[in-house]
Short mmCIF file of C-alpha atoms in Angstrom, two decimals:
data_model
loop_
_atom_site.label_atom_id
_atom_site.label_comp_id
_atom_site.label_asym_id
_atom_site.label_seq_id
_atom_site.Cartn_x
_atom_site.Cartn_y
_atom_site.Cartn_z
CA MET A 1 -27.04 -27.08 8.87
CA ASP A 2 -25.40 -26.97 5.44
CA MET A 3 -21.74 -26.05 5.03
CA GLU A 4 -21.75 -25.58 1.25
CA LEU A 5 -19.24 -22.74 1.26
CA ILE A 6 -18.24 -20.71 -1.83
CA PRO A 7 -15.38 -20.11 -2.35
CA ALA A 8 -14.21 -23.40 -0.85
CA PRO A 9 -12.05 -22.99 2.28
CA VAL A 10 -8.53 -24.37 2.44
CA HIS A 11 -9.43 -26.60 5.40
CA VAL A 12 -12.77 -27.26 7.10
CA ALA A 13 -13.60 -29.81 9.77
CA ALA A 14 -16.85 -30.50 11.60
CA VAL A 15 -16.51 -30.93 15.35
CA GLY A 16 -18.72 -32.54 17.93
CA ASP A 17 -20.79 -35.71 17.64
CA GLU A 18 -20.29 -36.59 13.96
CA GLY A 19 -20.54 -32.92 13.16
CA ARG A 20 -23.98 -32.52 14.73
CA GLY A 21 -24.85 -29.53 16.86
CA GLY A 22 -24.56 -25.82 16.50
CA PHE A 23 -24.32 -22.50 18.27
CA PRO A 24 -27.64 -20.60 18.16
CA LEU A 25 -27.76 -16.83 17.91
CA ASP A 26 -30.26 -15.26 20.28
CA PRO A 27 -31.06 -11.84 21.76
CA SER A 28 -28.32 -12.21 24.38
CA THR A 29 -25.56 -12.98 21.84
CA THR A 30 -22.87 -10.29 21.92
CA ILE A 31 -19.97 -9.30 19.70
CA ALA A 32 -16.56 -9.03 21.34
CA ALA A 33 -14.50 -6.99 18.90
CA GLY A 34 -10.76 -6.76 19.45
CA PRO A 35 -8.63 -3.84 18.22
CA GLY A 36 -8.68 -3.45 14.45
CA THR A 37 -11.91 -5.38 13.89
CA GLU A 38 -14.37 -2.51 14.14
CA SER A 39 -15.43 -2.57 10.49
CA THR A 40 -16.34 -6.25 10.72
CA GLU A 41 -18.25 -5.62 13.96
CA ARG A 42 -20.31 -2.93 12.21
CA TRP A 43 -20.89 -5.18 9.20
CA LEU A 44 -22.04 -8.15 11.29
CA ARG A 45 -24.46 -6.01 13.23
CA SER A 46 -25.94 -4.50 10.06
CA THR A 47 -26.29 -7.82 8.21
CA LEU A 48 -26.89 -10.61 10.72
CA GLY A 49 -28.65 -8.21 13.04
CA ALA A 50 -31.08 -7.23 10.29
CA ALA A 51 -31.61 -10.81 9.06
CA PHE A 52 -32.33 -12.27 12.50
CA GLY A 53 -33.74 -9.29 14.35
CA LEU A 54 -30.94 -9.34 16.93
CA PRO A 55 -29.11 -6.45 18.63
CA LEU A 56 -25.73 -8.28 18.71
CA ALA A 57 -24.72 -5.84 21.41
CA PRO A 58 -21.06 -5.02 21.96
CA GLN A 59 -19.26 -6.86 24.71
CA THR A 60 -16.81 -5.08 26.97
CA ALA A 61 -13.56 -4.56 25.09
CA VAL A 62 -11.54 -7.74 24.71
CA GLU A 63 -7.76 -7.62 24.94
CA ASP A 64 -5.45 -10.11 23.22
CA GLY A 65 -5.35 -13.37 25.15
CA GLU A 66 -8.40 -12.55 27.24
CA SER A 67 -11.33 -14.98 27.09
CA ALA A 68 -14.60 -13.76 25.67
CA ALA A 69 -17.83 -14.39 27.52
CA ALA A 70 -20.04 -17.28 26.52
CA ASN A 71 -22.69 -16.74 23.85
CA SER A 72 -20.56 -14.34 21.87
CA ILE A 73 -18.97 -13.78 18.49
CA ARG A 74 -15.34 -12.90 19.16
CA LEU A 75 -13.26 -11.03 16.59
CA CYS A 76 -9.49 -10.53 16.84
CA VAL A 77 -6.42 -9.88 14.73
CA ASP A 78 -3.67 -12.50 14.90
CA PRO A 79 -0.54 -11.27 13.09
CA ALA A 80 0.74 -14.85 12.91
CA LEU A 81 -1.78 -15.52 10.15
CA ASP A 82 -1.37 -14.42 6.54
CA PRO A 83 -2.85 -10.91 6.08
CA GLU A 84 -6.06 -12.08 4.42
CA GLY A 85 -6.12 -15.47 6.11
CA TYR A 86 -8.46 -16.37 8.95
CA ARG A 87 -9.46 -19.07 11.43
CA LEU A 88 -13.09 -19.63 12.32
CA GLY A 89 -14.09 -21.84 15.21
CA ALA A 90 -17.66 -22.45 16.31
CA GLY A 91 -18.48 -24.36 19.49
CA PRO A 92 -21.05 -24.47 22.29
CA THR A 93 -20.00 -21.12 23.76
CA GLY A 94 -19.87 -19.14 20.54
CA VAL A 95 -17.83 -18.26 17.48
CA GLU A 96 -14.27 -16.97 17.26
CA ILE A 97 -12.86 -15.41 14.11
CA ALA A 98 -9.17 -14.53 14.02
CA GLY A 99 -7.67 -12.87 10.96
CA GLY A 100 -4.14 -11.96 9.98
CA SER A 101 -5.43 -8.42 9.48
CA ALA A 102 -8.72 -6.57 9.59
CA ALA A 103 -9.37 -7.89 6.08
CA GLY A 104 -8.82 -11.48 7.17
CA VAL A 105 -11.34 -11.04 9.99
CA PHE A 106 -13.84 -9.66 7.48
CA TRP A 107 -13.46 -12.65 5.13
CA GLY A 108 -14.02 -14.91 8.11
CA ALA A 109 -17.24 -13.03 8.86
CA GLN A 110 -18.36 -13.65 5.27
CA THR A 111 -17.90 -17.36 5.90
CA LEU A 112 -19.89 -17.09 9.13
CA ARG A 113 -22.76 -15.56 7.19
CA GLN A 114 -22.73 -18.45 4.71
CA LEU A 115 -22.68 -20.98 7.56
CA LEU A 116 -25.94 -19.49 8.84
CA GLY A 117 -27.74 -20.36 5.60
CA PRO A 118 -29.67 -18.32 3.05
CA ALA A 119 -31.75 -16.65 5.77
CA ALA A 120 -28.63 -14.73 6.80
CA PHE A 121 -28.83 -12.85 3.48
CA ARG A 122 -32.28 -11.40 4.19
CA ARG A 123 -32.85 -7.71 4.87
CA ALA A 124 -35.90 -8.18 7.12
CA PRO A 125 -35.79 -10.38 10.22
CA ILE A 126 -36.79 -14.01 10.08
CA SER A 127 -39.20 -15.23 12.77
CA PRO A 128 -37.39 -16.02 16.05
CA GLY A 129 -38.36 -19.69 15.95
CA ASN A 130 -36.61 -20.14 12.60
CA ARG A 131 -33.25 -18.64 13.50
CA PRO A 132 -30.50 -21.05 12.40
CA ALA A 133 -27.48 -22.11 14.42
CA VAL A 134 -23.83 -21.91 13.43
CA PRO A 135 -22.67 -25.51 12.89
CA PHE A 136 -19.81 -26.58 15.14
CA THR A 137 -16.76 -26.38 12.93
CA ASP A 138 -13.09 -25.40 12.62
CA ILE A 139 -12.06 -23.60 9.43
CA GLU A 140 -8.61 -22.43 8.36
CA ASP A 141 -8.57 -20.41 5.20
CA GLY A 142 -6.79 -17.84 3.09
CA PRO A 143 -6.68 -16.70 -0.55
CA ARG A 144 -4.50 -17.98 -3.38
CA PHE A 145 -4.14 -14.51 -4.98
CA PRO A 146 -3.92 -11.02 -3.48
CA TRP A 147 -5.78 -9.50 -6.49
CA ARG A 148 -9.28 -10.97 -6.86
CA GLY A 149 -11.34 -8.55 -8.83
CA MET A 150 -14.19 -7.58 -11.07
CA MET A 151 -14.25 -4.73 -13.57
CA LEU A 152 -17.60 -2.99 -14.04
CA ASP A 153 -18.11 -0.76 -17.08
CA VAL A 154 -20.46 2.08 -16.17
CA ALA A 155 -19.51 4.17 -19.22
CA ARG A 156 -21.44 2.21 -21.88
CA HIS A 157 -24.51 1.96 -19.65
CA PHE A 158 -24.63 4.02 -16.47
CA LEU A 159 -25.52 2.33 -13.18
CA PRO A 160 -26.82 4.54 -10.36
CA LYS A 161 -24.76 4.83 -7.19
CA ASP A 162 -26.95 2.43 -5.23
CA ASP A 163 -26.38 -0.27 -7.84
CA VAL A 164 -22.62 0.23 -7.53
CA LEU A 165 -22.83 -0.06 -3.74
CA ARG A 166 -24.86 -3.25 -4.18
CA TYR A 167 -22.15 -4.72 -6.40
CA LEU A 168 -19.54 -3.96 -3.76
CA ASP A 169 -21.62 -6.04 -1.35
CA LEU A 170 -21.82 -8.85 -3.91
CA LEU A 171 -18.05 -8.77 -4.41
CA ALA A 172 -17.50 -8.90 -0.66
CA ALA A 173 -19.91 -11.83 -0.32
CA HIS A 174 -17.63 -13.78 -2.67
CA LYS A 175 -14.37 -12.65 -1.01
CA LEU A 176 -13.37 -10.55 -4.02
CA ASN A 177 -11.24 -7.60 -3.01
CA VAL A 178 -10.68 -5.41 -6.09
CA PHE A 179 -13.30 -3.26 -7.83
CA HIS A 180 -12.05 -1.98 -11.19
CA PHE A 181 -14.27 1.04 -11.91
CA HIS A 182 -14.39 1.78 -15.66
CA LEU A 183 -15.49 5.42 -15.54
CA THR A 184 -14.81 6.89 -19.00
CA ASP A 185 -15.21 5.81 -22.60
CA ASP A 186 -16.42 7.01 -26.00
CA GLN A 187 -20.03 6.55 -24.88
CA GLY A 188 -19.89 8.49 -21.63
CA TRP A 189 -17.84 10.27 -18.96
CA ARG A 190 -19.09 9.27 -15.51
CA ILE A 191 -17.04 11.16 -12.89
CA GLU A 192 -17.40 14.81 -11.90
CA ILE A 193 -14.21 16.84 -12.45
CA LYS A 194 -14.80 20.29 -11.02
CA ARG A 195 -12.20 22.15 -13.06
CA TYR A 196 -13.63 20.69 -16.29
CA PRO A 197 -17.43 20.81 -15.84
CA ARG A 198 -18.23 20.09 -19.48
CA LEU A 199 -16.91 16.53 -19.03
CA THR A 200 -20.18 15.77 -17.27
CA GLU A 201 -22.38 18.56 -18.63
CA VAL A 202 -21.73 17.34 -22.19
CA GLY A 203 -19.75 14.12 -21.91
CA SER A 204 -22.09 12.18 -19.63
CA TRP A 205 -25.08 12.16 -22.02
CA ARG A 206 -25.72 10.68 -25.44
CA SER A 207 -28.81 11.37 -27.49
CA ARG A 208 -29.55 7.73 -28.35
CA THR A 209 -28.05 4.25 -28.03
CA LYS A 210 -27.48 1.32 -30.36
CA HIS A 211 -29.71 -1.55 -29.19
CA GLY A 212 -27.76 -4.79 -29.38
CA HIS A 213 -24.51 -5.36 -31.27
CA ARG A 214 -23.21 -2.53 -33.45
CA ALA A 215 -24.48 -4.41 -36.55
CA SER A 216 -28.03 -4.25 -35.19
CA GLU A 217 -30.47 -1.98 -37.01
CA LEU A 218 -32.26 -1.17 -33.74
CA TRP A 219 -31.86 2.06 -31.76
CA ASP A 220 -33.08 3.17 -28.38
CA GLU A 221 -33.97 6.81 -28.96
CA THR A 222 -34.13 7.62 -25.24
CA PRO A 223 -31.24 9.89 -24.19
CA HIS A 224 -28.93 7.94 -21.89
CA GLY A 225 -26.49 9.17 -19.29
CA GLY A 226 -25.59 10.07 -15.77
CA TYR A 227 -22.49 10.54 -13.66
CA TYR A 228 -21.21 10.27 -10.12
CA THR A 229 -20.69 13.48 -8.20
CA GLN A 230 -17.54 13.77 -6.18
CA ASP A 231 -19.58 13.12 -3.06
CA ASP A 232 -20.94 9.96 -4.74
CA ILE A 233 -17.40 8.81 -5.44
CA ARG A 234 -16.33 9.46 -1.85
CA GLU A 235 -19.25 7.39 -0.61
CA ILE A 236 -18.47 4.53 -3.01
CA VAL A 237 -14.82 4.53 -1.91
CA ALA A 238 -15.76 4.65 1.77
CA TYR A 239 -18.22 1.79 1.26
CA ALA A 240 -15.55 -0.28 -0.47
CA THR A 241 -13.01 0.52 2.24
CA GLU A 242 -15.39 -0.73 4.94
CA ARG A 243 -15.53 -4.02 3.00
CA HIS A 244 -11.76 -4.24 2.50
CA ILE A 245 -12.13 -3.78 -1.25
CA ARG A 246 -9.58 -1.77 -3.21
CA VAL A 247 -10.94 0.46 -5.97
CA VAL A 248 -9.06 0.86 -9.26
CA PRO A 249 -10.49 3.88 -11.13
CA GLU A 250 -9.99 3.87 -14.89
CA ILE A 251 -9.60 7.04 -16.95
CA ASP A 252 -9.05 6.01 -20.58
CA ILE A 253 -5.99 7.50 -22.32
CA PRO A 254 -5.39 8.00 -25.28
CA GLY A 255 -8.15 5.99 -27.02
CA HIS A 256 -11.79 5.50 -26.04
CA SER A 257 -11.95 9.27 -25.59
CA GLN A 258 -14.75 10.62 -27.81
CA ALA A 259 -16.89 11.69 -24.84
CA ALA A 260 -14.02 13.81 -23.52
CA ILE A 261 -13.32 15.27 -26.99
CA ALA A 262 -17.03 16.05 -27.47
CA ALA A 263 -16.86 18.08 -24.25
CA TYR A 264 -13.50 19.73 -25.01
CA PRO A 265 -12.83 19.59 -28.78
CA GLU A 266 -9.28 20.91 -28.39
CA LEU A 267 -8.32 17.50 -26.94
CA GLY A 268 -8.78 15.87 -30.33
CA ASN A 269 -6.73 15.90 -33.51
CA THR A 270 -8.04 19.21 -34.77
CA ASP A 271 -5.66 19.27 -37.74
CA VAL A 272 -7.30 16.12 -39.11
CA ILE A 273 -11.02 16.55 -38.40
CA ASP A 274 -13.41 19.21 -37.14
CA THR A 275 -13.67 17.97 -33.58
CA THR A 276 -16.41 20.53 -32.79
CA THR A 277 -18.82 18.34 -34.75
CA LEU A 278 -18.32 15.33 -32.47
CA SER A 279 -20.90 14.22 -29.93
CA VAL A 280 -20.82 11.48 -27.32
CA TRP A 281 -20.73 8.24 -29.32
CA ASP A 282 -24.01 6.36 -29.61
CA THR A 283 -22.81 3.00 -30.93
CA TRP A 284 -20.19 0.36 -30.14
CA GLY A 285 -16.81 -0.69 -31.52
CA ILE A 286 -13.34 0.83 -31.81
CA ASN A 287 -13.46 4.57 -32.35
CA ALA A 288 -11.00 6.52 -34.50
CA ASN A 289 -11.29 9.70 -32.45
CA VAL A 290 -8.35 9.60 -30.05
CA LEU A 291 -6.54 12.22 -27.99
CA ALA A 292 -4.04 14.53 -29.66
CA PRO A 293 -0.46 14.09 -28.38
CA THR A 294 -0.11 17.71 -27.30
CA ASP A 295 1.14 19.43 -24.18
CA ASN A 296 -2.39 20.80 -23.71
CA THR A 297 -3.76 17.23 -23.58
CA LEU A 298 -1.13 16.21 -21.04
CA ARG A 299 -1.90 19.17 -18.78
CA PHE A 300 -5.65 18.56 -19.11
CA PHE A 301 -5.44 14.95 -17.97
CA GLU A 302 -2.97 15.80 -15.23
CA GLY A 303 -5.71 18.10 -13.95
CA VAL A 304 -8.25 15.29 -14.22
CA LEU A 305 -5.96 12.90 -12.36
CA GLU A 306 -5.22 15.41 -9.61
CA GLU A 307 -8.92 15.33 -8.71
CA VAL A 308 -9.10 11.56 -9.20
CA LEU A 309 -6.25 11.02 -6.74
CA GLU A 310 -7.97 13.19 -4.16
CA LEU A 311 -11.18 11.15 -4.52
CA PHE A 312 -9.44 7.76 -4.48
CA PRO A 313 -6.89 7.82 -1.61
CA ALA A 314 -3.71 5.79 -1.97
CA ALA A 315 -4.65 3.39 0.83
CA THR A 316 -7.71 2.22 -1.11
CA SER A 317 -6.46 2.89 -4.65
CA PRO A 318 -2.71 2.30 -5.00
CA PHE A 319 -3.25 1.56 -8.71
CA ILE A 320 -4.72 3.96 -11.28
CA HIS A 321 -5.82 2.42 -14.59
CA ILE A 322 -5.22 4.55 -17.67
CA GLY A 323 -6.72 2.22 -20.29
CA GLY A 324 -4.37 2.31 -23.25
CA ASP A 325 -6.34 -0.28 -25.26
CA GLU A 326 -7.74 -0.16 -28.78
CA CYS A 327 -6.14 3.17 -29.67
CA ARG A 328 -6.42 3.51 -33.43
CA LYS A 329 -3.50 5.36 -34.95
CA ASP A 330 -5.23 6.58 -38.17
CA GLN A 331 -5.54 10.21 -37.12
CA TRP A 332 -2.00 10.35 -35.77
CA LYS A 333 -0.70 9.10 -39.12
CA GLU A 334 -2.54 11.93 -40.86
CA SER A 335 -1.82 14.62 -38.26
CA PRO A 336 1.11 16.98 -38.94
CA ALA A 337 1.18 17.81 -35.22
CA ALA A 338 1.39 14.15 -34.23
CA GLN A 339 4.10 13.49 -36.80
CA ALA A 340 6.03 16.53 -35.56
CA ARG A 341 5.86 15.12 -32.02
CA ILE A 342 7.22 11.77 -33.26
CA ASP A 343 10.13 13.63 -34.86
CA GLU A 344 10.65 15.88 -31.83
CA PHE A 345 11.17 12.95 -29.47
CA GLY A 346 12.92 10.65 -31.94
CA LEU A 347 10.13 8.06 -31.81
CA ALA A 348 10.04 5.22 -34.30
CA ASP A 349 6.32 5.25 -35.10
CA GLU A 350 2.81 5.75 -33.77
CA ASP A 351 3.13 2.78 -31.39
CA GLU A 352 6.02 4.55 -29.70
CA LEU A 353 3.92 7.73 -29.63
CA GLN A 354 1.33 5.86 -27.58
CA SER A 355 4.15 4.58 -25.37
CA TRP A 356 5.23 8.22 -24.92
CA PHE A 357 1.71 8.98 -23.60
CA ILE A 358 1.85 6.05 -21.21
CA ARG A 359 5.37 6.83 -20.00
CA HIS A 360 4.38 10.42 -19.27
CA PHE A 361 1.53 9.39 -17.00
CA ASP A 362 3.53 6.58 -15.44
CA THR A 363 6.14 9.16 -14.40
CA TRP A 364 3.43 11.54 -13.22
CA LEU A 365 1.57 8.90 -11.18
CA THR A 366 4.81 7.56 -9.67
CA ALA A 367 5.70 11.09 -8.54
CA HIS A 368 2.29 11.24 -6.86
CA GLY A 369 2.75 7.96 -5.01
CA ARG A 370 0.64 5.71 -7.25
CA ARG A 371 1.22 2.91 -9.74
CA LEU A 372 0.00 2.88 -13.32
CA ILE A 373 -1.83 -0.14 -14.69
CA GLY A 374 -3.17 -0.46 -18.22
CA TRP A 375 -4.49 -2.95 -20.75
CA ASP A 376 -1.89 -5.10 -22.48
CA GLU A 377 -1.60 -2.78 -25.51
CA ILE A 378 0.58 -0.57 -23.34
CA LEU A 379 3.35 -3.10 -23.99
CA GLU A 380 3.52 -1.89 -27.60
CA GLY A 381 6.35 0.56 -28.08
CA GLY A 382 7.87 -0.17 -24.68
CA LEU A 383 6.59 -0.11 -21.10
CA PRO A 384 7.88 1.83 -18.07
CA ALA A 385 9.55 -0.34 -15.45
CA GLY A 386 6.98 0.16 -12.68
CA ALA A 387 3.82 -0.21 -14.77
CA ALA A 388 1.49 -3.19 -14.37
CA VAL A 389 -0.56 -4.89 -17.08
CA SER A 390 -4.15 -6.12 -17.33
CA SER A 391 -3.80 -8.98 -19.81
CA TRP A 392 -7.11 -9.00 -21.70
CA ARG A 393 -6.45 -10.13 -25.29
CA GLY A 394 -5.39 -13.53 -24.01
CA TYR A 395 -2.56 -14.85 -21.87
CA ARG A 396 0.19 -13.75 -24.26
CA GLY A 397 0.45 -10.12 -23.16
CA GLY A 398 0.53 -11.15 -19.52
CA VAL A 399 3.21 -13.76 -20.15
CA THR A 400 5.34 -11.22 -22.01
CA ALA A 401 4.91 -8.65 -19.26
CA ALA A 402 5.57 -11.10 -16.40
CA GLU A 403 8.69 -12.49 -18.07
CA ALA A 404 9.91 -8.88 -18.43
CA GLY A 405 9.40 -8.29 -14.70
CA HIS A 406 6.08 -6.43 -14.77
CA ASP A 407 3.21 -7.25 -12.42
CA VAL A 408 0.19 -8.72 -14.19
CA VAL A 409 -3.53 -9.19 -13.61
CA MET A 410 -4.83 -12.03 -15.79
CA CYS A 411 -8.24 -11.30 -17.33
CA PRO A 412 -8.21 -12.94 -20.81
CA GLU A 413 -11.37 -12.13 -22.74
CA GLN A 414 -11.66 -15.71 -24.02
CA HIS A 415 -12.14 -16.96 -20.46
CA VAL A 416 -13.41 -14.33 -18.03
CA TYR A 417 -15.25 -11.66 -20.02
CA LEU A 418 -18.69 -12.08 -18.49
CA ASP A 419 -20.40 -10.23 -21.35
CA HIS A 420 -19.73 -13.39 -23.40
CA ARG A 421 -22.78 -15.63 -23.71
CA GLN A 422 -23.46 -18.44 -21.26
CA GLY A 423 -25.00 -20.98 -23.62
CA GLY A 424 -25.54 -21.81 -27.27
CA GLY A 425 -29.33 -21.82 -27.25
CA PRO A 426 -31.44 -19.34 -29.25
CA ASP A 427 -32.84 -17.69 -26.11
CA GLU A 428 -29.60 -16.20 -24.79
CA PRO A 429 -30.22 -12.42 -24.68
CA MET A 430 -28.13 -10.45 -27.21
CA PRO A 431 -25.51 -13.22 -27.44
CA ILE A 432 -21.95 -11.90 -27.55
CA GLY A 433 -18.73 -13.83 -28.08
CA PHE A 434 -17.86 -17.39 -27.22
CA ILE A 435 -19.86 -19.70 -24.99
CA ARG A 436 -18.52 -19.47 -21.45
CA THR A 437 -20.52 -21.74 -19.18
CA LEU A 438 -20.34 -21.93 -15.40
CA GLU A 439 -18.08 -24.94 -15.80
CA ASP A 440 -15.85 -23.15 -18.29
CA VAL A 441 -15.25 -20.33 -15.80
CA TYR A 442 -14.66 -22.86 -13.01
CA ARG A 443 -11.90 -24.46 -15.08
CA PHE A 444 -10.16 -21.14 -15.85
CA GLU A 445 -6.55 -21.09 -14.66
CA PRO A 446 -4.99 -17.63 -14.11
CA VAL A 447 -1.35 -18.83 -14.24
CA PRO A 448 -0.66 -20.32 -17.67
CA ALA A 449 1.42 -23.47 -18.01
CA GLY A 450 5.04 -22.94 -18.92
CA LEU A 451 5.48 -19.65 -17.12
CA SER A 452 8.80 -19.48 -15.31
CA GLU A 453 8.77 -19.52 -11.52
CA GLU A 454 10.14 -15.99 -11.38
CA ALA A 455 7.52 -14.71 -13.84
CA ALA A 456 4.71 -16.51 -11.99
CA ARG A 457 5.52 -14.42 -8.92
CA HIS A 458 4.49 -11.37 -10.97
CA ILE A 459 0.93 -12.66 -11.43
CA LEU A 460 -0.85 -10.51 -8.85
CA GLY A 461 -4.07 -12.35 -9.49
CA THR A 462 -7.07 -12.24 -11.74
CA GLN A 463 -10.29 -10.41 -12.43
CA ALA A 464 -13.50 -10.93 -14.39
CA ASN A 465 -14.51 -8.08 -16.70
CA VAL A 466 -18.07 -6.89 -17.32
CA TRP A 467 -18.51 -4.69 -20.40
CA THR A 468 -22.02 -3.30 -20.61
CA GLU A 469 -22.72 -2.48 -24.27
CA VAL A 470 -25.68 -4.88 -24.22
CA MET A 471 -26.48 -4.55 -20.50
CA GLN A 472 -28.86 -1.63 -20.15
CA ASN A 473 -29.67 -2.03 -16.46
CA ARG A 474 -28.88 -3.85 -13.23
CA SER A 475 -31.00 -6.88 -14.11
CA ARG A 476 -29.06 -7.48 -17.33
CA VAL A 477 -25.77 -7.07 -15.49
CA ASP A 478 -26.92 -9.61 -12.90
CA TYR A 479 -27.85 -12.08 -15.63
CA GLN A 480 -24.43 -11.90 -17.26
CA VAL A 481 -22.41 -11.87 -14.04
CA PHE A 482 -24.16 -14.57 -12.03
CA PRO A 483 -23.78 -17.41 -11.33
CA ARG A 484 -20.41 -17.30 -13.13
CA LEU A 485 -18.87 -14.82 -10.67
CA ALA A 486 -19.27 -17.46 -7.95
CA ALA A 487 -17.14 -19.90 -9.97
CA PHE A 488 -14.62 -17.17 -10.72
CA ALA A 489 -14.39 -16.26 -7.03
CA GLU A 490 -13.45 -19.84 -6.15
CA VAL A 491 -10.77 -19.84 -8.87
CA ALA A 492 -9.32 -16.62 -7.44
CA TRP A 493 -9.50 -17.66 -3.78
CA SER A 494 -9.16 -21.42 -3.41
CA PRO A 495 -6.11 -23.65 -4.05
CA LEU A 496 -7.78 -25.69 -6.79
CA PRO A 497 -6.12 -28.55 -8.69
CA ALA A 498 -5.32 -28.32 -12.40
CA PRO A 499 -8.38 -27.35 -14.48
CA VAL A 500 -9.01 -30.86 -15.83
CA ASP A 501 -8.95 -32.28 -12.29
CA ARG A 502 -11.39 -29.82 -10.73
CA ASP A 503 -14.53 -31.41 -9.30
CA PHE A 504 -17.23 -29.38 -11.01
CA THR A 505 -19.94 -31.81 -9.88
CA GLU A 506 -19.08 -31.05 -6.26
CA PHE A 507 -19.05 -27.32 -7.03
CA GLU A 508 -22.52 -27.64 -8.60
CA ARG A 509 -23.72 -29.36 -5.43
CA ARG A 510 -22.57 -26.41 -3.34
CA MET A 511 -24.16 -24.04 -5.84
CA THR A 512 -27.60 -25.46 -5.07
CA VAL A 513 -27.37 -23.73 -1.69
CA HIS A 514 -25.64 -20.69 -3.11
CA TYR A 515 -28.51 -20.04 -5.53
CA ALA A 516 -30.75 -19.65 -2.46
CA ARG A 517 -28.31 -17.06 -1.07
CA LEU A 518 -28.42 -15.18 -4.39
CA ASP A 519 -32.23 -15.37 -4.31
CA ALA A 520 -32.23 -13.82 -0.83
CA LEU A 521 -29.96 -11.04 -2.14
CA GLY A 522 -32.30 -10.37 -5.07
CA VAL A 523 -29.73 -11.28 -7.74
CA ASP A 524 -31.36 -11.80 -11.14
CA TYR A 525 -28.97 -14.60 -12.15
CA ARG A 526 -29.23 -16.94 -15.12
CA PRO A 527 -30.92 -20.16 -13.93
CA PRO A 528 -29.04 -23.40 -14.64
CA SER A 529 -31.83 -24.42 -17.00
CA GLY A 530 -31.43 -21.30 -19.13
CA PRO A 531 -32.92 -17.81 -19.30
CA LEU A 532 -36.40 -17.13 -18.00
CA PRO A 533 -38.81 -15.61 -20.56
CA ARG A 534 -38.37 -12.13 -19.03
CA GLN A 535 -34.59 -12.46 -19.36
CA GLN A 536 -34.70 -13.15 -23.11
CA ARG A 537 -34.34 -10.45 -25.75
CA PRO A 538 -35.77 -11.97 -28.94
CA GLY A 539 -35.00 -10.11 -32.14
CA VAL A 540 -32.08 -8.07 -30.78
CA LEU A 541 -28.91 -8.88 -32.71
CA GLY A 542 -25.80 -10.06 -30.89
CA ARG A 543 -22.46 -11.33 -32.18
CA PRO A 544 -22.05 -14.98 -31.21
CA LEU A 545 -18.70 -16.58 -32.02
CA GLU A 546 -18.71 -20.27 -32.79
CA GLY A 547 -16.18 -23.01 -32.16
CA PRO A 548 -13.84 -23.70 -29.27
CA THR A 549 -12.59 -20.77 -27.25
CA PRO A 550 -9.05 -19.91 -28.39
CA ASN A 551 -6.35 -20.17 -25.75
CA VAL A 552 -3.91 -17.46 -26.80
#
């Protein structure tokens, strides 16, 4: 049985006669779940039980130190391990997974599923005679970073709830533990806020959509939209919680706000333009219509965030992302009200006015038991002490923030923006940005050279970002995300050597098995040989950038 695991474990050893032999699952196999492992027990029964047609019945409760019966999968929490670390041992009498916490047990169960081969990723049962065995092995493992994430933009193109739940499963399968949920932007508002119903009545729909890059002459004239009800959000959060995934909701402030202004025109700079003429934006780029720096705007978004905090409990969502990126200052420069606010608070310029916005919501979120995180532009004009930074324009913002004592998530667009194209050939669909191959992502290093030891401790981890301007549906998202997310997951989890020393050939070898797992999961990934004819989008303009990827 193959042991091509992704991400690679810290330590793995075959046991038995030259590694031969395995533990077969059969109808009498039970699960012995110790205290704190109930979510993993449920998950194993729903996945392996479905794939192999087995009941995986519960064994009588197992106390710490008590031996489990033969032919069982034993789950237990061992506080001596790191919180997300685990040990997995498979021998003739069964499998034991011990984790430093419930999350560690769950990551061990993900490894068990991989050990059982691609058939373990089926939804319908395989024939009994083809059930695989768990190879005899001892694995000790744990993650390099506590923040291993993916951001999914559902504002540019809406994904139905079931597609979001599916992506949570895909994150879990790769031991990624943060889902950054980009819920609002100029092109759509995707979360129900009961006190402000027009945010979804008006702000969740646009009349048409630019097809391809903003320079394209093509339009899709089909109205596009959708949103998640509050019950949808609760289900998504509960689903993530069962999979030990934290959710970081993003509500964009003060830029990327045309959808909100279209719904409530008083939020915009009414002394500069007639905001009642605005609609949800139908194209891409950086929009000049930003929030007005008024007390009314502050109260409005406090109301939004009050409902957001209720939907995203602190245990699952300690961080709230407020955007803060690409906020054009043109209207503020022309606005008498904005200039009066600058004078009122003794601010130096419009950059400090944006900082005033950020500081207000940092104080507000801190008072409500949460932490603010924003894109690296929030450094401009000064940053509150407790705020964290998503470093997207390169490494530089993250380095500056970490050296100043702020926590940082490294997600530089030049390296881990998965909307960037995967090859230089003419068949890449709607090619955006620089070429970022599977190998390029595998050689990404989240902690830049030269960072001081103290600053390096502020690197919480890393995430890959998926912006969906040119991804109209789940299939297009799959194509852009996979297989590169598998390489990214190994970078985030495994203690890899320096980028130049990483064994990509060995990773490719393990990927040959992993592609079969993705096939079983129905992932419409980009094949290593290039896009299939149905994955191509001939004639739709992109924006390819040539030359080496800058390292800034």
